[in-house]
CSV table of C-alpha atoms in Angstrom, one decimal:
chain,number,residue,atom,x,y,z
A,652,MET,CA,1.7,11.9,-6.0
A,653,PRO,CA,4.0,10.2,-8.6
A,654,ASP,CA,4.0,10.8,-12.3
A,655,SER,CA,1.3,9.6,-14.7
A,656,PRO,CA,1.7,6.1,-16.1
A,657,PRO,CA,3.4,5.6,-19.5
A,658,SER,CA,1.6,5.1,-22.8
A,659,ARG,CA,-0.1,1.8,-23.4
A,660,ARG,CA,2.1,1.5,-26.5
A,661,THR,CA,5.0,0.7,-24.1
A,662,VAL,CA,3.2,-2.3,-22.7
A,663,LEU,CA,4.9,-5.6,-23.3
A,664,GLY,CA,3.6,-8.0,-25.9
A,665,ALA,CA,0.6,-10.2,-25.6
A,666,VAL,CA,2.5,-13.4,-25.2
A,667,ALA,CA,4.4,-12.1,-22.2
A,668,ALA,CA,1.3,-10.6,-20.8
A,669,THR,CA,-0.4,-14.0,-20.5
A,670,ALA,CA,2.6,-16.0,-19.4
A,671,ALA,CA,3.0,-17.4,-15.9
A,672,ALA,CA,6.1,-16.6,-13.9
A,673,PRO,CA,8.4,-19.7,-14.1
A,674,LEU,CA,8.9,-21.7,-10.9
A,675,LEU,CA,12.1,-20.8,-9.1
A,676,ALA,CA,14.4,-23.8,-8.9
A,677,GLY,CA,15.4,-23.0,-5.3
A,678,VAL,CA,11.9,-22.8,-3.9
A,679,PRO,CA,11.5,-25.6,-1.4
A,680,ALA,CA,9.7,-28.7,-2.7
A,681,ALA,CA,7.2,-28.6,0.1
A,682,ARG,CA,6.1,-25.2,-0.9
A,683,ALA,CA,5.6,-26.3,-4.5
A,684,SER,CA,3.8,-29.5,-3.7
A,685,ALA,CA,0.3,-28.2,-3.3
A,686,ARG,CA,-1.4,-25.9,-5.7
A,687,ARG,CA,-3.5,-23.2,-4.0
A,688,ASP,CA,-4.9,-20.8,-6.5
A,689,GLY,CA,-6.0,-17.4,-5.5
A,690,LEU,CA,-6.8,-14.2,-7.4
A,691,LEU,CA,-4.7,-11.0,-7.7
A,692,PHE,CA,-6.1,-7.7,-8.8
A,693,VAL,CA,-3.6,-5.4,-10.6
A,694,SER,CA,-4.6,-1.8,-10.9
A,695,PRO,CA,-2.8,0.9,-12.9
A,696,TRP,CA,-2.4,4.4,-11.6
A,697,LYS,CA,-5.1,6.6,-13.2
A,698,GLY,CA,-6.0,3.6,-15.3
A,699,THR,CA,-9.3,2.6,-16.9
A,700,GLN,CA,-9.2,-1.1,-16.5
A,701,ILE,CA,-8.3,-3.5,-13.6
A,702,HIS,CA,-6.4,-6.6,-14.6
A,703,GLY,CA,-6.8,-9.9,-12.9
A,704,ALA,CA,-4.3,-12.8,-12.4
A,705,ARG,CA,-4.2,-16.2,-10.8
A,706,PHE,CA,-1.6,-16.7,-8.2
A,707,ASP,CA,-0.5,-20.1,-7.0
A,708,ALA,CA,0.6,-19.8,-3.4
A,709,GLY,CA,2.1,-23.3,-3.6
A,710,SER,CA,4.5,-22.6,-6.5
A,711,GLY,CA,4.6,-18.8,-6.8
A,712,ALA,CA,3.3,-19.0,-10.4
A,713,LEU,CA,1.5,-15.8,-11.6
A,714,THR,CA,-0.7,-16.0,-14.7
A,715,SER,CA,-2.4,-12.9,-16.1
A,716,LEU,CA,-6.2,-13.1,-16.9
A,717,GLY,CA,-6.2,-9.8,-18.7
A,718,PRO,CA,-8.7,-7.1,-18.0
A,719,VAL,CA,-11.5,-8.2,-15.6
A,720,GLY,CA,-13.3,-4.9,-15.2
A,721,ASP,CA,-13.6,-1.3,-16.4
A,722,ALA,CA,-12.7,1.0,-13.5
A,723,PRO,CA,-11.2,4.5,-13.2
A,724,SER,CA,-8.7,3.2,-10.7
A,725,ASN,CA,-6.0,4.7,-8.4
A,726,TRP,CA,-6.0,2.3,-5.5
A,727,THR,CA,-7.9,-0.9,-4.5
A,728,ALA,CA,-8.7,-2.8,-1.3
A,729,ARG,CA,-10.8,-5.9,-0.7
A,730,HIS,CA,-13.5,-6.5,1.9
A,731,PRO,CA,-12.0,-8.9,4.5
A,732,ALA,CA,-14.9,-11.4,4.3
A,733,LYS,CA,-17.2,-10.6,1.4
A,734,PRO,CA,-16.5,-10.9,-2.4
A,735,LEU,CA,-16.2,-7.1,-2.8
A,736,LEU,CA,-13.4,-4.9,-4.2
A,737,TYR,CA,-13.3,-1.2,-3.4
A,738,VAL,CA,-11.7,1.1,-6.0
A,739,GLY,CA,-10.5,4.5,-5.2
A,740,SER,CA,-10.6,6.5,-8.4
A,741,SER,CA,-8.8,9.4,-10.0
A,742,GLU,CA,-12.1,11.1,-10.8
A,743,ASP,CA,-12.9,14.6,-9.6
A,744,GLY,CA,-14.7,14.3,-6.3
A,745,GLY,CA,-12.5,11.5,-4.8
A,746,ILE,CA,-15.0,8.8,-5.7
A,747,VAL,CA,-14.9,5.3,-4.2
A,748,HIS,CA,-16.6,2.6,-6.3
A,749,THR,CA,-17.5,-0.9,-5.2
A,750,TYR,CA,-17.3,-4.0,-7.4
A,751,ALA,CA,-18.7,-7.5,-6.8
A,752,VAL,CA,-16.0,-10.2,-7.4
A,753,ASP,CA,-16.7,-13.4,-9.2
A,754,PRO,CA,-14.4,-15.7,-7.2
A,755,ALA,CA,-14.2,-18.3,-10.0
A,756,THR,CA,-13.2,-15.9,-12.9
A,757,GLY,CA,-12.1,-12.7,-11.2
A,758,ALA,CA,-14.7,-10.7,-13.2
A,759,LEU,CA,-15.7,-7.4,-11.6
A,760,THR,CA,-19.2,-6.1,-11.7
A,761,ARG,CA,-20.0,-2.6,-10.5
A,762,THR,CA,-22.5,-2.6,-7.7
A,763,GLY,CA,-23.8,0.9,-8.4
A,764,THR,CA,-22.5,2.1,-5.0
A,765,SER,CA,-20.3,5.2,-5.6
A,766,VAL,CA,-19.4,7.6,-2.8
A,767,HIS,CA,-17.8,11.1,-3.1
A,768,THR,CA,-15.2,12.0,-0.5
A,769,ASP,CA,-14.7,15.6,-1.5
A,770,GLU,CA,-16.7,18.4,-3.1
A,771,GLY,CA,-14.8,18.3,-6.4
A,772,GLY,CA,-12.9,21.0,-8.1
A,773,THR,CA,-9.5,19.3,-7.5
A,774,ALA,CA,-8.9,18.3,-11.2
A,775,GLY,CA,-8.8,14.7,-10.3
A,776,GLY,CA,-5.8,12.9,-9.0
A,777,GLY,CA,-7.9,11.7,-6.1
A,778,ILE,CA,-7.4,8.8,-3.9
A,779,SER,CA,-4.0,7.5,-2.9
A,780,TYR,CA,-5.0,4.8,-0.4
A,781,LEU,CA,-7.9,2.6,0.8
A,782,GLY,CA,-7.9,0.3,3.8
A,783,VAL,CA,-10.5,-1.5,5.9
A,784,ASP,CA,-10.6,-1.4,9.7
A,785,ARG,CA,-12.3,-4.7,10.3
A,786,PRO,CA,-13.4,-4.2,14.0
A,787,SER,CA,-15.3,-1.0,13.2
A,788,ARG,CA,-16.4,-2.1,9.7
A,789,THR,CA,-15.0,1.1,8.3
A,790,LEU,CA,-13.3,2.0,5.0
A,791,LEU,CA,-10.5,4.4,5.5
A,792,VAL,CA,-9.7,6.8,2.6
A,793,ALA,CA,-6.7,8.9,1.9
A,794,ASN,CA,-7.7,11.6,-0.6
A,795,PHE,CA,-4.3,13.1,-1.8
A,796,GLU,CA,-5.6,15.8,-4.1
A,797,ALA,CA,-8.2,17.2,-1.7
A,798,GLY,CA,-5.9,16.9,1.3
A,799,LEU,CA,-8.3,14.9,3.5
A,800,ALA,CA,-8.9,11.7,5.3
A,801,ALA,CA,-12.3,10.2,5.3
A,802,SER,CA,-14.1,7.2,6.9
A,803,LEU,CA,-17.0,5.4,5.2
A,804,PRO,CA,-19.2,2.9,7.1
A,805,LEU,CA,-19.5,-0.6,5.8
A,806,PRO,CA,-22.5,-2.0,7.6
A,807,LYS,CA,-23.2,-4.7,5.0
A,808,GLY,CA,-20.1,-4.3,2.9
A,809,LEU,CA,-21.2,-1.5,0.7
A,810,PRO,CA,-19.8,1.9,1.7
A,811,GLY,CA,-22.1,4.6,2.9
A,812,GLN,CA,-21.6,8.4,2.9
A,813,PRO,CA,-18.6,9.5,5.0
A,814,VAL,CA,-19.2,9.5,8.7
A,815,SER,CA,-16.2,11.8,9.1
A,816,VAL,CA,-13.9,13.9,6.9
A,817,VAL,CA,-10.8,15.5,8.5
A,818,ARG,CA,-8.7,18.2,6.8
A,819,ASP,CA,-5.3,19.3,8.2
A,820,THR,CA,-3.1,22.2,7.2
A,821,GLY,CA,0.5,22.6,6.3
A,822,SER,CA,3.0,22.6,3.5
A,823,GLY,CA,6.6,21.8,2.7
A,824,PRO,CA,9.6,23.1,0.8
A,825,ASN,CA,9.2,20.9,-2.2
A,826,PRO,CA,7.2,22.3,-5.1
A,827,ARG,CA,4.9,19.2,-4.7
A,828,GLN,CA,4.2,20.2,-1.1
A,829,ASN,CA,2.1,23.3,-1.8
A,830,GLY,CA,-0.5,22.2,0.8
A,831,PRO,CA,-1.8,19.1,2.6
A,832,HIS,CA,-1.8,15.9,0.6
A,833,VAL,CA,-2.9,12.9,2.6
A,834,HIS,CA,-1.2,9.6,1.5
A,835,HIS,CA,-2.2,7.1,4.1
A,836,VAL,CA,-4.6,6.5,7.0
A,837,THR,CA,-4.2,3.8,9.6
A,838,ILE,CA,-5.6,2.9,13.0
A,839,ASP,CA,-3.2,2.4,16.0
A,840,PRO,CA,-3.0,-0.9,17.9
A,841,THR,CA,-5.4,0.3,20.6
A,842,GLY,CA,-8.1,1.2,18.1
A,843,ARG,CA,-8.5,4.7,19.6
A,844,ARG,CA,-6.4,6.8,17.2
A,845,ALA,CA,-6.2,7.4,13.5
A,846,LEU,CA,-2.9,8.4,12.1
A,847,VAL,CA,-2.7,10.3,8.9
A,848,ALA,CA,0.6,10.4,6.9
A,849,ASP,CA,0.5,13.8,5.1
A,850,PHE,CA,2.9,14.0,2.2
A,851,GLY,CA,2.3,17.7,1.7
A,852,ALA,CA,2.5,18.9,5.3
A,853,ASP,CA,5.6,16.8,6.2
A,854,ARG,CA,3.6,15.5,9.2
A,855,VAL,CA,1.9,12.5,10.6
A,856,PHE,CA,-1.2,13.8,12.3
A,857,VAL,CA,-2.7,11.9,15.3
A,858,HIS,CA,-6.5,12.0,15.5
A,859,ARG,CA,-9.1,10.4,17.7
A,860,PHE,CA,-11.0,7.3,16.4
A,861,ASP,CA,-14.2,5.9,17.6
A,862,ARG,CA,-14.5,2.2,16.7
A,863,SER,CA,-18.2,2.2,17.7
A,864,THR,CA,-19.0,4.7,14.9
A,865,GLY,CA,-16.0,4.7,12.7
A,866,ALA,CA,-15.6,8.4,13.1
A,867,ILE,CA,-12.3,10.2,13.0
A,868,THR,CA,-12.2,13.5,14.9
A,869,PRO,CA,-9.4,16.0,14.9
A,870,GLY,CA,-6.7,15.5,17.5
A,871,THR,CA,-4.1,17.9,18.9
A,872,GLY,CA,-0.9,16.0,18.1
A,873,SER,CA,1.3,15.4,15.2
A,874,TYR,CA,4.8,14.3,14.4
A,875,ALA,CA,6.9,16.6,12.2
A,876,SER,CA,9.3,14.8,9.8
A,877,ALA,CA,12.3,16.6,8.4
A,878,PRO,CA,11.3,19.4,5.9
A,879,GLY,CA,10.9,18.0,2.5
A,880,SER,CA,10.5,14.4,3.6
A,881,GLY,CA,7.0,13.7,2.3
A,882,PRO,CA,5.6,11.0,4.6
A,883,ARG,CA,3.8,8.4,2.5
A,884,ARG,CA,3.1,5.3,4.7
A,885,ILE,CA,2.9,4.4,8.4
A,886,LEU,CA,2.8,0.9,9.9
A,887,PHE,CA,2.8,-0.3,13.5
A,888,HIS,CA,4.9,-3.2,14.9
A,889,PRO,CA,2.7,-5.9,16.4
A,890,ARG,CA,4.0,-5.2,19.9
A,891,GLY,CA,2.3,-1.8,19.6
A,892,ARG,CA,5.1,0.4,20.8
A,893,THR,CA,6.9,1.1,17.6
A,894,ALA,CA,5.8,2.8,14.3
A,895,TYR,CA,7.6,2.9,11.0
A,896,VAL,CA,7.1,5.9,8.6
A,897,LEU,CA,8.2,5.7,5.0
A,898,ASN,CA,9.1,9.1,3.5
A,899,GLU,CA,8.7,9.4,-0.3
A,900,LEU,CA,10.8,12.5,-1.1
A,901,SER,CA,13.7,11.8,1.2
A,902,GLY,CA,13.6,8.1,0.4
A,903,ASP,CA,14.1,6.9,3.9
A,904,LEU,CA,12.4,4.9,6.7
A,905,GLU,CA,12.0,6.2,10.2
A,906,THR,CA,11.5,4.2,13.4
A,907,LEU,CA,9.5,6.0,16.0
A,908,ASP,CA,8.4,5.2,19.6
A,909,TRP,CA,4.6,5.2,20.1
A,910,ARG,CA,3.5,6.0,23.6
A,911,ASP,CA,0.2,7.6,24.8
A,912,GLY,CA,-0.6,9.1,21.3
A,913,THR,CA,2.8,10.6,20.8
A,914,LEU,CA,5.5,9.7,18.1
A,915,THR,CA,9.1,10.1,19.1
A,916,PRO,CA,11.9,9.6,16.5
A,917,ARG,CA,14.5,7.0,17.2
A,918,GLN,CA,16.1,6.0,13.9
A,919,ARG,CA,16.2,7.0,10.2
A,920,LEU,CA,17.6,4.7,7.5
A,921,ALA,CA,18.1,5.3,3.8
A,922,LEU,CA,16.4,3.0,1.3
A,923,ASP,CA,19.0,3.6,-1.5
A,924,SER,CA,22.6,2.7,-1.3
A,925,ASP,CA,25.3,5.3,-0.6
A,926,ALA,CA,26.3,5.1,-4.3
A,927,PHE,CA,22.9,6.2,-5.6
A,928,THR,CA,22.9,9.9,-6.8
A,929,GLY,CA,19.5,10.1,-8.5
A,930,THR,CA,16.1,11.3,-7.3
A,931,LYS,CA,14.9,9.5,-4.2
A,932,SER,CA,11.4,8.1,-4.1
A,933,GLY,CA,10.2,5.8,-1.3
A,934,ALA,CA,7.0,4.1,-2.4
A,935,GLU,CA,5.6,1.2,-0.3
A,936,LEU,CA,5.9,-0.4,3.1
A,937,ALA,CA,5.0,-3.8,4.4
A,938,LEU,CA,5.5,-5.8,7.6
A,939,SER,CA,5.8,-9.6,8.0
A,940,ALA,CA,2.9,-11.0,10.1
A,941,ASP,CA,5.3,-11.9,12.9
A,942,GLY,CA,6.8,-8.4,13.0
A,943,ARG,CA,10.4,-9.7,12.4
A,944,PHE,CA,10.9,-8.0,9.0
A,945,VAL,CA,10.0,-4.7,7.3
A,946,TYR,CA,9.9,-4.5,3.5
A,947,ALA,CA,10.1,-1.2,1.5
A,948,SER,CA,10.3,-0.3,-2.1
A,949,SER,CA,12.3,2.6,-3.7
A,950,ARG,CA,11.5,4.0,-7.1
A,951,GLY,CA,14.9,5.8,-6.9
A,952,GLU,CA,17.3,2.9,-7.1
A,953,ASN,CA,14.5,0.5,-8.3
A,954,VAL,CA,15.1,-1.8,-5.3
A,955,LEU,CA,13.3,-3.7,-2.6
A,956,VAL,CA,14.8,-3.3,0.8
A,957,VAL,CA,14.5,-5.7,3.7
A,958,PHE,CA,15.1,-4.7,7.3
A,959,ALA,CA,15.1,-6.9,10.4
A,960,ALA,CA,13.2,-5.6,13.4
A,961,ASP,CA,14.6,-6.1,16.8
A,962,ALA,CA,12.0,-8.1,18.8
A,963,ARG,CA,12.5,-6.0,22.0
A,964,THR,CA,13.2,-2.5,20.7
A,965,GLY,CA,11.7,-2.5,17.2
A,966,LEU,CA,14.9,-0.9,15.8
A,967,LEU,CA,15.8,-1.9,12.3
A,968,THR,CA,18.9,-3.4,10.7
A,969,LEU,CA,19.5,-3.6,7.0
A,970,VAL,CA,19.3,-7.2,5.7
A,971,GLN,CA,19.1,-6.9,1.9
A,972,ARG,CA,18.7,-4.6,-1.1
A,973,VAL,CA,17.5,-6.5,-4.2
A,974,PRO,CA,16.6,-5.2,-7.6
A,975,SER,CA,12.8,-5.0,-8.0
A,976,GLY,CA,12.9,-6.7,-11.4
A,977,GLY,CA,11.8,-3.6,-13.2
A,978,LEU,CA,11.4,0.2,-13.1
A,979,LYS,CA,9.6,2.3,-10.4
A,980,PRO,CA,8.4,-0.4,-7.9
A,981,TRP,CA,5.3,1.6,-7.1
A,982,SER,CA,4.0,-0.9,-4.6
A,983,LEU,CA,4.6,-4.3,-3.1
A,984,ALA,CA,2.3,-6.8,-1.5
A,985,LEU,CA,3.1,-9.7,0.9
A,986,HIS,CA,0.9,-12.7,0.3
A,987,PRO,CA,-1.2,-13.5,3.4
A,988,GLY,CA,0.6,-16.9,3.6
A,989,GLY,CA,3.9,-15.1,4.1
A,990,ASP,CA,5.9,-17.1,1.5
A,991,TRP,CA,5.7,-14.6,-1.3
A,992,LEU,CA,6.1,-10.9,-2.0
A,993,LEU,CA,5.1,-9.3,-5.3
A,994,ALA,CA,6.4,-6.0,-6.7
A,995,ALA,CA,4.5,-3.7,-9.1
A,996,ASN,CA,7.0,-2.1,-11.4
A,997,GLN,CA,4.9,0.6,-12.9
A,998,ALA,CA,7.3,2.1,-15.4
A,999,SER,CA,8.4,-1.2,-16.9
A,1000,ASN,CA,4.9,-2.7,-17.0
A,1001,THR,CA,5.7,-5.8,-15.0
A,1002,VAL,CA,5.0,-7.6,-11.7
A,1003,THR,CA,7.8,-9.6,-10.2
A,1004,VAL,CA,7.3,-12.5,-7.8
A,1005,PHE,CA,9.8,-13.0,-5.0
A,1006,ALA,CA,10.1,-16.0,-2.7
A,1007,VAL,CA,10.4,-15.0,1.0
A,1008,ASP,CA,12.8,-16.8,3.3
A,1009,ARG,CA,10.7,-16.6,6.4
A,1010,ARG,CA,13.7,-17.3,8.6
A,1011,LYS,CA,16.1,-14.7,7.2
A,1012,GLY,CA,13.6,-12.3,5.6
A,1013,THR,CA,15.5,-12.3,2.3
A,1014,LEU,CA,13.9,-12.2,-1.1
A,1015,THR,CA,14.7,-14.2,-4.2
A,1016,ALA,CA,13.2,-13.5,-7.6
A,1017,ALA,CA,11.0,-16.5,-8.5
A,1018,GLY,CA,11.1,-16.4,-12.3
A,1019,ALA,CA,10.7,-13.8,-15.0
A,1020,PRO,CA,8.5,-10.7,-14.5
A,1021,VAL,CA,4.9,-10.9,-15.8
A,1022,ALA,CA,3.5,-8.1,-17.9
A,1023,PHE,CA,0.7,-5.9,-16.8
A,1024,PRO,CA,0.1,-2.3,-18.0
A,1025,ALA,CA,1.5,0.3,-15.6
A,1026,PRO,CA,0.8,-1.7,-12.4
A,1027,ALA,CA,0.5,0.5,-9.3
A,1028,CYS,CA,-1.6,-1.4,-6.7
A,1029,LEU,CA,-1.7,-5.1,-6.0
A,1030,THR,CA,-4.6,-6.7,-4.1
A,1031,PHE,CA,-4.8,-10.4,-3.2
A,1032,PHE,CA,-8.1,-12.0,-3.2
A,1033,ASP,CA,-7.8,-15.5,-1.8
A,1034,ARG,CA,-10.9,-17.6,-1.8
């Protein structure tokens, strides 16, 4: 789990905080011709307020709306069809809150639905990831501090009590790896297995998943990354035979073969350049909808890294390293339309908009960074 956010006194001035990112001169005219406003929710790590923004998918303009709801946030995710935002908190007990979204203003109203995912006594720190498995109507929860993965049913959008909680064991050589610390949970392309990236255990655990109930049950397999790697994120290529694992502590990206519930290593690529000698810190991972490009962020060298994925083998080739536009790019988010990528620079209190060249995969900063306090998680909410 990364360091705590800086003091609010370091936040940029109010004028910058409400400014829109200027339009990039090189953005194709066709992209800027039609204004398509959507909402973006910006959550600070261990913050007390979620900020809103308007994002114009036609021009790439990002305009802060300021705080839109009080929430003890760590991570957020939206319901895929309903105006609901799930907030994974830093509170003791690994609590998930649900907020109703006003699509017109971005205002958040707590629904009163709050679900504990652990028994408490973990001193907070809590949830490091939320994701929705749409086919099973299930909210997947990675509880870092308690070292568990949980699944919550979403029969009508509001999460119920966990239908499953899975705890694994293990530790690593780094002082931060004193026990299991789950950082990500995802479902494989078949819908039959849940994969758990465990930062503390240096493993990706493979469990069974029942889409009829949303239950995760312990499996027998796991993939062991190199000692001290700290697996943080795992994504699958759309073809279903390749998985990508981002390691936080070793600051690299692994390509693995995925067959019959088994992960087999094939490739390992550094996020930072050979010249970088500081502390490595891989942070976020994303994949283009067509599976041609993989995007990662490094809080070590403060860069976004673009890899091209071979359509047949899934193996990666470095395309670009580009400055993230700030310090500690904690997360990144690809806009659903595919033309934009946003980076949350937590330590410099900014979000940077990048135009995506969908043919080459490359990123170009689309104007000046926009100020937000200690941004860590970005969630698009397109109406």
